[in-house]
Tab-separated table of C-alpha atoms in Angstrom:
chain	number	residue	atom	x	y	z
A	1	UNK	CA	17.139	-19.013	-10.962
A	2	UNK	CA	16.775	-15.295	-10.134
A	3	UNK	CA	19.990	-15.175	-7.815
A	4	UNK	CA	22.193	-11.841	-9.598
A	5	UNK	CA	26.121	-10.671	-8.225
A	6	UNK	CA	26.759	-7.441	-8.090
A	7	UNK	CA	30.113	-6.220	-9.676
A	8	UNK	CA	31.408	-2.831	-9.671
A	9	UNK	CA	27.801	-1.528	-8.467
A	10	UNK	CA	26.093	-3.061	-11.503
A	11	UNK	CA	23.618	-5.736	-10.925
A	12	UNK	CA	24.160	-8.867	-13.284
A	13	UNK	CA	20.810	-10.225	-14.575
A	14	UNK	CA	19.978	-13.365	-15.378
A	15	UNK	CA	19.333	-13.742	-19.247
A	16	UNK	CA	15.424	-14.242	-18.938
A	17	UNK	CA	15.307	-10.896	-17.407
A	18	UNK	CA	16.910	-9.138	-20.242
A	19	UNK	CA	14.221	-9.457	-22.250
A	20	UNK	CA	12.057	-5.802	-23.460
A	21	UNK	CA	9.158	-5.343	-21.507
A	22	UNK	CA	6.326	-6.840	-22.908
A	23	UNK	CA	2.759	-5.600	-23.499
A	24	UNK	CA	-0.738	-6.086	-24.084
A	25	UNK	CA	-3.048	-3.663	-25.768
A	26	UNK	CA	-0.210	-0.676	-25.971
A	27	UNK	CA	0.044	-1.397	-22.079
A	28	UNK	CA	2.831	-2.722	-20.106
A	29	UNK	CA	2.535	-6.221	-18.595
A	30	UNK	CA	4.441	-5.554	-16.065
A	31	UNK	CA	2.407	-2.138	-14.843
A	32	UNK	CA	-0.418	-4.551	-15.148
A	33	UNK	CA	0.477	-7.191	-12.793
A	34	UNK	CA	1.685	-4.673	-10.082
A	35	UNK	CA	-1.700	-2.956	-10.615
A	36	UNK	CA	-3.314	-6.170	-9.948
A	37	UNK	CA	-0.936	-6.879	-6.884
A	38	UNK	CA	-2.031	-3.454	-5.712
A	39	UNK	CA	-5.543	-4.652	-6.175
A	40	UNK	CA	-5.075	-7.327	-3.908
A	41	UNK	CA	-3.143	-5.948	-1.516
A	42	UNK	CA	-6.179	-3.229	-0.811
A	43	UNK	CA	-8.623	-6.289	-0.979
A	44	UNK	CA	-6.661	-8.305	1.693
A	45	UNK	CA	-6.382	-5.267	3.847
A	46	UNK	CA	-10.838	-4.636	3.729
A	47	UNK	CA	-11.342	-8.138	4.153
A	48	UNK	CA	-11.040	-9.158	8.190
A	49	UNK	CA	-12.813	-4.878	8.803
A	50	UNK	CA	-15.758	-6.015	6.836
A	51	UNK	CA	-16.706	-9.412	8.778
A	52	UNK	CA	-16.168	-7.990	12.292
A	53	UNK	CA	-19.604	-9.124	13.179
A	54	UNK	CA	-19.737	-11.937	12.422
A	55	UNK	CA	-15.436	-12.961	13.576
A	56	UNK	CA	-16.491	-10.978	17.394
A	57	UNK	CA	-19.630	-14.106	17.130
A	58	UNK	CA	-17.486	-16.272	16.144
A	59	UNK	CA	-15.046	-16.150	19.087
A	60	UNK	CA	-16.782	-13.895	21.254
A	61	UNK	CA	-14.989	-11.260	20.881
A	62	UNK	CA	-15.813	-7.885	21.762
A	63	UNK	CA	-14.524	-4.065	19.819
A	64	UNK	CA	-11.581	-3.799	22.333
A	65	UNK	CA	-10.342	-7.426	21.316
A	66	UNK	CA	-10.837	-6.389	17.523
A	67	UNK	CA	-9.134	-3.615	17.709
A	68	UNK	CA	-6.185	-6.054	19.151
A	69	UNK	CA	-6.253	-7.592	15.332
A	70	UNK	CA	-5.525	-4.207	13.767
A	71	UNK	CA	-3.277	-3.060	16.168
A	72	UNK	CA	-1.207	-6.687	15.748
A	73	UNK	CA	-1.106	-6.226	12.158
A	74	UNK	CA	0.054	-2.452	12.035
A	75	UNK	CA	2.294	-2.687	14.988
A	76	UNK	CA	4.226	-5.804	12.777
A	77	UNK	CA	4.173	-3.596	9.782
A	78	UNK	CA	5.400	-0.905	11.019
A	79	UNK	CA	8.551	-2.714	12.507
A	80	UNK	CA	9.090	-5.039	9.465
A	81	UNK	CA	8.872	-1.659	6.793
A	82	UNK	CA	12.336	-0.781	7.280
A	83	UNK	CA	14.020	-4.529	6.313
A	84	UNK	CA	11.258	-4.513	4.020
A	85	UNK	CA	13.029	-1.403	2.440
A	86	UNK	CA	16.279	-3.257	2.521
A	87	UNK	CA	14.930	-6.179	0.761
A	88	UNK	CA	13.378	-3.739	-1.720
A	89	UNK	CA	16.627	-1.849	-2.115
A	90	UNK	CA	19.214	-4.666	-2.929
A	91	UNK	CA	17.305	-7.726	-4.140
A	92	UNK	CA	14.485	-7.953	-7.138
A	93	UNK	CA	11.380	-5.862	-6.674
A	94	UNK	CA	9.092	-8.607	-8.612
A	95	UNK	CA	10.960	-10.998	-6.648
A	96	UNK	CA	10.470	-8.914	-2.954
A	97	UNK	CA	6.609	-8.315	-3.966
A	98	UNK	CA	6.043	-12.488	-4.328
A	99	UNK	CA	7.577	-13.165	-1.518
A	100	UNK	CA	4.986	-10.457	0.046
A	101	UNK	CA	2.334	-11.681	-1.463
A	102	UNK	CA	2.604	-15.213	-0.489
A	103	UNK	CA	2.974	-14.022	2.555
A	104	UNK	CA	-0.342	-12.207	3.145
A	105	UNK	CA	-1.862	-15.084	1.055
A	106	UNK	CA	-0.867	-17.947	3.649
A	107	UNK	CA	-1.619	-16.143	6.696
A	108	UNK	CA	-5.380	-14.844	5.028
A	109	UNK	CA	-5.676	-18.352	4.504
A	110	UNK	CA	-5.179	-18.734	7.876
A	111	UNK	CA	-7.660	-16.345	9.414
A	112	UNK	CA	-10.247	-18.504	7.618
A	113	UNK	CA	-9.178	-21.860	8.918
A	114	UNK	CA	-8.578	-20.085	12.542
A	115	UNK	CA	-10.407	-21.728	15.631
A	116	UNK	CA	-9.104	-19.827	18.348
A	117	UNK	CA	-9.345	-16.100	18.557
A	118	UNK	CA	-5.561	-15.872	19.544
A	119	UNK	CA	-4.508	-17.914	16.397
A	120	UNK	CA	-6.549	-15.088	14.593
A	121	UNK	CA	-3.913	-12.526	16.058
A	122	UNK	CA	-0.815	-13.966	15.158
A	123	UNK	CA	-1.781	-14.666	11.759
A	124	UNK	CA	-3.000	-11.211	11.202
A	125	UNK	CA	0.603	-10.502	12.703
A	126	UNK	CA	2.344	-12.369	9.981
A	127	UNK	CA	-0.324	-10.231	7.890
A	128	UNK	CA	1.100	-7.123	8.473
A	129	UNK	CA	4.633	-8.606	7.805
A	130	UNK	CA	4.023	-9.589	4.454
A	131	UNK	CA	2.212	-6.095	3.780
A	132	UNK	CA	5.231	-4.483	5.071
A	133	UNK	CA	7.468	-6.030	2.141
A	134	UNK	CA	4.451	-5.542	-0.458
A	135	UNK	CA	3.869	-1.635	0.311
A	136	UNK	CA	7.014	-0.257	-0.525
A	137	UNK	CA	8.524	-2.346	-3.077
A	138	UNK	CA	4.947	-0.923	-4.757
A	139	UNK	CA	4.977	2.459	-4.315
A	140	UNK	CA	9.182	2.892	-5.607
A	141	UNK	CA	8.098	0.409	-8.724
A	142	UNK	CA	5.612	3.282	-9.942
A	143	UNK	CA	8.117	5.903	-9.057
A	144	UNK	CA	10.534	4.605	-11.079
A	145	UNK	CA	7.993	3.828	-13.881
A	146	UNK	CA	6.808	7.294	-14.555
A	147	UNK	CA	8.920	10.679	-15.083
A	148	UNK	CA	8.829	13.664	-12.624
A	149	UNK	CA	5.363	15.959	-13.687
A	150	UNK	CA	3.422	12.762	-13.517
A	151	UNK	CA	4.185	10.935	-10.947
A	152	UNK	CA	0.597	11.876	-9.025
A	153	UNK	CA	-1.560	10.841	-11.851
A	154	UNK	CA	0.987	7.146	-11.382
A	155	UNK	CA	0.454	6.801	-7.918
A	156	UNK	CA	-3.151	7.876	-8.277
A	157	UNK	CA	-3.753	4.568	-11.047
A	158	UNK	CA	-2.025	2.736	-8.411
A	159	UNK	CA	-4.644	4.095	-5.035
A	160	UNK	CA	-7.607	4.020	-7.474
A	161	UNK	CA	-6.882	0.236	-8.844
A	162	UNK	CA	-6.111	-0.714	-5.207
A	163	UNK	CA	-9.202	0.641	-4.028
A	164	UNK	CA	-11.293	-1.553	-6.712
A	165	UNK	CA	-9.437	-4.169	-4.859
A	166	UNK	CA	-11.111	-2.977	-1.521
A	167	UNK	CA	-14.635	-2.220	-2.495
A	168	UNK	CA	-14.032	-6.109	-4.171
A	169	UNK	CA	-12.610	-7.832	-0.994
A	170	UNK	CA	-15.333	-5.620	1.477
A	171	UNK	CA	-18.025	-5.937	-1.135
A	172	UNK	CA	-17.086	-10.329	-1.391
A	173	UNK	CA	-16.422	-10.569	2.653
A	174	UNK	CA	-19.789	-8.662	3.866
A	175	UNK	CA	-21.521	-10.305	1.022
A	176	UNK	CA	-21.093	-13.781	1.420
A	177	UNK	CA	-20.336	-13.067	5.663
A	178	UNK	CA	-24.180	-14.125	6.262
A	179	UNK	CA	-24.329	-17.112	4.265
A	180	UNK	CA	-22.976	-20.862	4.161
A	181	UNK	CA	-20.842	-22.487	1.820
A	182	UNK	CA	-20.517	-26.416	1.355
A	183	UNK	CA	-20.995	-26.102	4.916
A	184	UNK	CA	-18.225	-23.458	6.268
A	185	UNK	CA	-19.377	-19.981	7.178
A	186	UNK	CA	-19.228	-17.486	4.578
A	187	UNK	CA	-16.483	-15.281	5.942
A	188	UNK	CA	-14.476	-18.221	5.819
A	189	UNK	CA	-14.828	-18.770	2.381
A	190	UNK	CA	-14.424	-15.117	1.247
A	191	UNK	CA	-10.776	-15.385	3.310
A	192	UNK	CA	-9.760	-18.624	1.227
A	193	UNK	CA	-10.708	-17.481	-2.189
A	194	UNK	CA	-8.955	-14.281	-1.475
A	195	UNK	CA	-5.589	-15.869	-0.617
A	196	UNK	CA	-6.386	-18.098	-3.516
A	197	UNK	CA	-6.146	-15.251	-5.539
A	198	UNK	CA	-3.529	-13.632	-4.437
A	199	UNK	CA	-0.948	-16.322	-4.601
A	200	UNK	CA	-1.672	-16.246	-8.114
A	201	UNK	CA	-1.093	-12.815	-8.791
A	202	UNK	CA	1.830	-13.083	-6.712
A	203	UNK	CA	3.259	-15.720	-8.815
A	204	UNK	CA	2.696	-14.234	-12.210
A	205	UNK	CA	4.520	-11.291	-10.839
A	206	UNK	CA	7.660	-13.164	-9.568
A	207	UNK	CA	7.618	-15.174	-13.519
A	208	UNK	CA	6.396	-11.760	-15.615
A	209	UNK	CA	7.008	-8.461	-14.259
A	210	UNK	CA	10.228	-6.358	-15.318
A	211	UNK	CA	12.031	-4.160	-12.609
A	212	UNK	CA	12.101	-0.643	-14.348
A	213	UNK	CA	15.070	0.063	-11.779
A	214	UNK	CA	17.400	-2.510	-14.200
A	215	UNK	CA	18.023	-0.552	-16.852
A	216	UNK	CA	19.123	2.544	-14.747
A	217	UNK	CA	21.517	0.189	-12.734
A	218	UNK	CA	22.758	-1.439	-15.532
A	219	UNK	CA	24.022	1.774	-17.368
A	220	UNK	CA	24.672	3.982	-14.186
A	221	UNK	CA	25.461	1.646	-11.708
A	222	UNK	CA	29.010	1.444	-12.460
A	223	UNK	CA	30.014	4.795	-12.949
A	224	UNK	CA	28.061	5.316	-9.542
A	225	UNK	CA	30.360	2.933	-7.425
A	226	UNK	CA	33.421	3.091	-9.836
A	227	UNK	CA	35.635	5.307	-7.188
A	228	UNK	CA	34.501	3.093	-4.287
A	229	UNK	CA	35.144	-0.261	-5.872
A	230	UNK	CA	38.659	1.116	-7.382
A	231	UNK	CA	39.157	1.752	-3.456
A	232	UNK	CA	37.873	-1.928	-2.681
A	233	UNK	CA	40.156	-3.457	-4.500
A	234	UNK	CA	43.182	-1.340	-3.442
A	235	UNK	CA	42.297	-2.651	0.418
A	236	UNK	CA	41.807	1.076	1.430
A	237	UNK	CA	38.181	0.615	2.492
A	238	UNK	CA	35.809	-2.733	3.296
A	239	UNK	CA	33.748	-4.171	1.024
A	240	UNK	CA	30.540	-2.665	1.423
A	241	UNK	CA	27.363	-4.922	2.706
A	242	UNK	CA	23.859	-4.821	2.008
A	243	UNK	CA	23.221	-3.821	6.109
A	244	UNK	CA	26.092	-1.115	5.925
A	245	UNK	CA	24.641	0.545	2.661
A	246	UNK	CA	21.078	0.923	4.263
A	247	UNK	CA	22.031	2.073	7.099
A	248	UNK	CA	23.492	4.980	5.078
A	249	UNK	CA	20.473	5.145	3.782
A	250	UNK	CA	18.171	5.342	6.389
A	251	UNK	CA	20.337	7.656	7.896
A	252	UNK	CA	20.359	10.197	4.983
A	253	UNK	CA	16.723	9.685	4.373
A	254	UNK	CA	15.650	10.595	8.614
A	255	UNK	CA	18.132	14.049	7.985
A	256	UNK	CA	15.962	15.116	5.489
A	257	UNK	CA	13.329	17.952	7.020
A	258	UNK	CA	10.774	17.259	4.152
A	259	UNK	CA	10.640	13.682	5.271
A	260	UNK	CA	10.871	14.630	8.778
A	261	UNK	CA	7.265	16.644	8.911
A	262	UNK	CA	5.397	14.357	6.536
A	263	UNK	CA	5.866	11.743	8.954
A	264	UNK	CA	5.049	13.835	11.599
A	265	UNK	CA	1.894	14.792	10.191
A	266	UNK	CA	1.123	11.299	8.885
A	267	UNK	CA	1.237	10.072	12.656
A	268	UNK	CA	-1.932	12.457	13.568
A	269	UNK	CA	-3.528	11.756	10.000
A	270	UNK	CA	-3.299	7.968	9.942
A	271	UNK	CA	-5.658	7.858	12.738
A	272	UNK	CA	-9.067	8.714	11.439
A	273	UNK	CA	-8.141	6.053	8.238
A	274	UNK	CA	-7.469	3.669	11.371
A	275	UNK	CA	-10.782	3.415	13.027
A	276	UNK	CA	-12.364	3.428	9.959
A	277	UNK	CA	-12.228	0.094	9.365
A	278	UNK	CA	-15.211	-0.156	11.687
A	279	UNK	CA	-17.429	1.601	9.367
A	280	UNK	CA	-19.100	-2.238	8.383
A	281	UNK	CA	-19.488	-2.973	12.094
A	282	UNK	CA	-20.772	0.232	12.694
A	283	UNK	CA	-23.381	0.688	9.922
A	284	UNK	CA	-24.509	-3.177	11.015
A	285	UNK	CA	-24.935	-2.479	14.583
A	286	UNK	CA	-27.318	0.543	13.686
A	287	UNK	CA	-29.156	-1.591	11.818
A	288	UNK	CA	-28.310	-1.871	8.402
A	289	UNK	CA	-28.208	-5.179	6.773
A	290	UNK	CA	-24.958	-6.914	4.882
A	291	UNK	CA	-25.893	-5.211	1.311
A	292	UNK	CA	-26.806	-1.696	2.581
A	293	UNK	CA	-23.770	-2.165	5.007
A	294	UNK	CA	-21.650	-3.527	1.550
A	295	UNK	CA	-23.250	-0.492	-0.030
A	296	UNK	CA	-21.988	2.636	1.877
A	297	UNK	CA	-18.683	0.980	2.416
A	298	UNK	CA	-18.551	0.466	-1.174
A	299	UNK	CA	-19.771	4.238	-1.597
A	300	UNK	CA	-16.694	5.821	0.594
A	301	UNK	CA	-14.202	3.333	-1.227
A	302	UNK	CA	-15.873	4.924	-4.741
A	303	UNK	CA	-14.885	8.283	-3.471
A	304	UNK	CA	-11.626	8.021	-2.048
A	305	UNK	CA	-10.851	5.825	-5.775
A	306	UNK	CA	-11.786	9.120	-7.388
A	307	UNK	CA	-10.589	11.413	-5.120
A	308	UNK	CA	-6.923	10.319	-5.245
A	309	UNK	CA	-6.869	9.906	-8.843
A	310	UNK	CA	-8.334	13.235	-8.805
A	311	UNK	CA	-5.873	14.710	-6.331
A	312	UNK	CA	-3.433	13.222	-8.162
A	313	UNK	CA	-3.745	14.770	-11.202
A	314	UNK	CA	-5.041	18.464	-9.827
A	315	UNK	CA	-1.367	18.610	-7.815
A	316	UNK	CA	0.335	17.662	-11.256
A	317	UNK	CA	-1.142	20.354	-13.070
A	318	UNK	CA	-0.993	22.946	-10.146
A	319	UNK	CA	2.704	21.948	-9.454
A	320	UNK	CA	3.390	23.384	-13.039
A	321	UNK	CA	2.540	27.055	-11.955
A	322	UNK	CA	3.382	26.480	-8.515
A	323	UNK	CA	6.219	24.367	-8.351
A	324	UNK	CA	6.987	24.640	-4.576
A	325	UNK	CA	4.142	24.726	-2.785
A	326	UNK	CA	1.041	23.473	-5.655
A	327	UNK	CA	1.385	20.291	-3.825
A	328	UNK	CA	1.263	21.055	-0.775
A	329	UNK	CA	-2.269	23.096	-1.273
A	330	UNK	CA	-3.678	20.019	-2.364
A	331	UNK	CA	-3.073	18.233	0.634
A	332	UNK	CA	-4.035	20.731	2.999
A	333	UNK	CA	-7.370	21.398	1.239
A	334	UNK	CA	-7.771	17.262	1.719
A	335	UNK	CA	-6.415	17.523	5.356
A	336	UNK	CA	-9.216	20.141	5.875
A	337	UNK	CA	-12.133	18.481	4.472
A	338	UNK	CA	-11.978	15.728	6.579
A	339	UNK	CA	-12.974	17.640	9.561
A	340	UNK	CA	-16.382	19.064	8.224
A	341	UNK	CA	-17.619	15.833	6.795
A	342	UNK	CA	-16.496	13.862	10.045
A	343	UNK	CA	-19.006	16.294	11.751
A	344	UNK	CA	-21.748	15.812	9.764
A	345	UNK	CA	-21.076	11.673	9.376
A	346	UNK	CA	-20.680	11.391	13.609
A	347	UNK	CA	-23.029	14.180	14.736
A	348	UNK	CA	-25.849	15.779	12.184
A	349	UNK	CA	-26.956	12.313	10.478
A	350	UNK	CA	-29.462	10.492	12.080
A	351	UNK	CA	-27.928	7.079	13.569
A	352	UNK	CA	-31.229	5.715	11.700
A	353	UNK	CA	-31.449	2.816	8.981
A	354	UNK	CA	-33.723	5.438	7.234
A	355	UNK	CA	-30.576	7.668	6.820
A	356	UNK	CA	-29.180	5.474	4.241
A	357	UNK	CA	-29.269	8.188	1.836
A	358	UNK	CA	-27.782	10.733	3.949
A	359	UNK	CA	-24.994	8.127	5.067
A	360	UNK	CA	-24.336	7.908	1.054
A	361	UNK	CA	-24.094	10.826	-0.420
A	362	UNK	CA	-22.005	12.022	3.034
A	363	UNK	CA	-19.278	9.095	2.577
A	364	UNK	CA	-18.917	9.362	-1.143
A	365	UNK	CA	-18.156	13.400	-1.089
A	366	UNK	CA	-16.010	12.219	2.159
A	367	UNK	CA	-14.061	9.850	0.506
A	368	UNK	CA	-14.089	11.874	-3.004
A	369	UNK	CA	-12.194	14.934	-1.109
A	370	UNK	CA	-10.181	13.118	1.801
A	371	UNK	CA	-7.818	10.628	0.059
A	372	UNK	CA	-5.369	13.279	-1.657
A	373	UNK	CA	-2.796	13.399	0.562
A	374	UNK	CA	-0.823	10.308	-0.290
A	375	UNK	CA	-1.172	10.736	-4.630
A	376	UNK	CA	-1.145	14.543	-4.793
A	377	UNK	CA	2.366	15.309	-2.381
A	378	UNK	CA	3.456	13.032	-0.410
A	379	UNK	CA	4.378	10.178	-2.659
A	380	UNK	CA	5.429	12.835	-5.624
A	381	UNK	CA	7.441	14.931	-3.296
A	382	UNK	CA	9.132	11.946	-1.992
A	383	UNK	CA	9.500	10.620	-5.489
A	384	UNK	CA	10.761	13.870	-7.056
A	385	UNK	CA	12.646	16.537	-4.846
A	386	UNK	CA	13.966	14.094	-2.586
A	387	UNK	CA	15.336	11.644	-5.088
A	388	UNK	CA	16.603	14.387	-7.783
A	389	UNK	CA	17.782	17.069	-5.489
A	390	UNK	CA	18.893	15.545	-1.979
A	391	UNK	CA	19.363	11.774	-1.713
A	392	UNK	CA	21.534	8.789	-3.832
A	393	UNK	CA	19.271	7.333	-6.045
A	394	UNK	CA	19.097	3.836	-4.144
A	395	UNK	CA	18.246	5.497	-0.742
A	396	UNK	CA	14.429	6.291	-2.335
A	397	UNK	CA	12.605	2.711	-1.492
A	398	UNK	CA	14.052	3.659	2.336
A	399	UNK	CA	11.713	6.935	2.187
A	400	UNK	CA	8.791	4.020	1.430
A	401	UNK	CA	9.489	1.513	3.881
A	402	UNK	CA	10.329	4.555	6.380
């Protein structure tokens, strides 16, 4: 059982979960596991972008009804990442991330056994729901897991072993998209084995990974909500309730002007990273087969692996000499980038299969200097000056699911 009562603001763990933190190799299982969930999570999210072709034959199903699946999914996300914060906030992370990733595993199972394009959209739907809980119970797990200074070069582990996970599920879906197994199209295979997997990560996460946050709640917790339980028990206020205490939350979090313009700007900046998941479609319909196509994709996912490591770690050490605006830099220079290359990808290249090479060496440099954002400030600043210097400590997984 891995139902807990909370008593005075502590949490109350069951005795399996008291347990140190086990390792293998000098490494922490636990960081392990979520780095694998991470892996799949990415892998899940390339899989249905790199058999377009062959899902619009399928169903016959043109770009504007694809672009139906992605908006399903993100539009789902989007309004399940706020209770997905909640969930994240008051109940057990490894616990929150299973749930996830059953989630995305079941309806990815789905997609494959789909016979009707509009079963296709709701299941990507419930997709996006169980990425919703996934995302940020992630991204505040590796916050709390490394100290301020190097939380960039944590969250850039996290993007670059996530975006194995992509070039993997891309790579396995374009791949095995023009073939037939035991009689079932290929893509439907590569959507089976990939749920296969991932309810198997997800379940050695719910039985092995340790909530870093436990150890803070256990010794702080208390002296935290000492006043207000003294006042609880007195009668002079209500008992305070999971929906109550995030509302706080959410509320303190949207006040905040920091958060306030990276959202802003993520709005405009999410958009290029939307359409391309049509890069695979794209590259096929100009003529390049399944491995070239499996190729370039796997190229740009190369880049942006390296890049936000490698933003990640460049805003760490930069942050050191300029503490209040070294990350910011970062992500403008990445911001920037993104508008030469674009030019060159869309408009100087050849649309020719004999521009492989220039499609290449374009997309990796791309990808290598456009993925910084996310490791080198936002996820930092959110993780640092926001949790240190302006909000409680259990209003931070509301800044992810926000």
């Amino acid at each position: 059982m891995r139902n807990r009562a909370r008593s005075s603001g502590a949490w109350i763990l069951p005795s399996h979960r008291k347990m140190k933190a086990r390792k293998i190799f000098g490494f922490s299982l636990s960081l392990i596991l979520i780095n694998l969930a991470s892996i799949m999570e990415r892998a899940d999210e390339n899989l249905l972008p790199a058999v377009y072709k062959e899902v619009s034959e399928a169903f016959n199903a043109g770009p504007t009804d694809l672009g139906y699946l992605t908006f399903a999914r993100n539009f789902v996300q989007a309004l399940s990442s706020p209770m997905a914060g909640v969930l994240a906030l008051h109940y057990d992370r490894p616990a929150v991330l299973a749930m996830g990733t059953a989630c995305w595993a079941l309806s990815t199972a789905a997609v494959g056994a789909s016979q009707h394009f509009g079963q296709v959209a709701i299941w990507r739907a419930i997709n996006g729901f169980g990425l919703a809980i996934v995302i940020p119970a992630l991204q505040s797990f590796i916050a709390d897991s490394y100290i301020a200074g190097l939380r960039g070069t944590g969250f850039g582990l996290l993007s670059l072993v996530g975006s194995i996970g992509g070039i993997g599920g891309g790579v396995l879906a374009t791949v095995m998209a023009g073939r037939e197994f035991w009689g079932l199209p290929g893509w439907r295979c590569a959507f089976i084995i990939m749920a296969s997997l991932s309810l198997l990560i997800g379940c050695l996460v719910y039985m092995l990974v340790i909530d870093p946050r436990r150890t803070t709640l256990i010794t702080h917790g208390a002296d935290e909500d000492s006043e207000r339980t003294s006042l609880v028990s007195k009668g002079r206020v209500p008992p305070p309730s999971v929906w109550s205490g995030s509302w706080v939350a959410m509320r303190s979090v949207m006040k905040v002007q920091t958060f306030q313009i990276i959202v802003l700007q993520g709005i405009v900046g999410s958009l290029p990273w939307t359409s391309m998941v049509f890069f695979t479609m794209w590259f096929q319909l100009i003529g390049f087969d399944h491995n070239s196509s499996a190729a370039l994709n796997s190229l740009f996912a190369i880049g942006c692996a390296t890049g936000s490591l490698m933003g990640g770690l460049i805003a760490d050490k930069l942050s050191k000499f300029y503490p209040d605006t070294g990350r910011i830099m970062c992500a403008q220079f990445s911001a920037f980038m993104g508008i030469p290359f674009s030019w060159i990808l869309l408009a100087v290249i050849p649309q020719s299969v004999n521009s492989w090479n220039a499609f290449a060496v374009t997309l990796f440099l791309m990808g290598l200097t456009i993925s910084w954002c996310a490791t080198c400030a936002n996820n930092p600043m959110f993780a640092e000056h926001l949790q240190l210097d302006i909000l409680p400590r259990r209003s931070m997984v509301m800044i992810r699911s926000l």
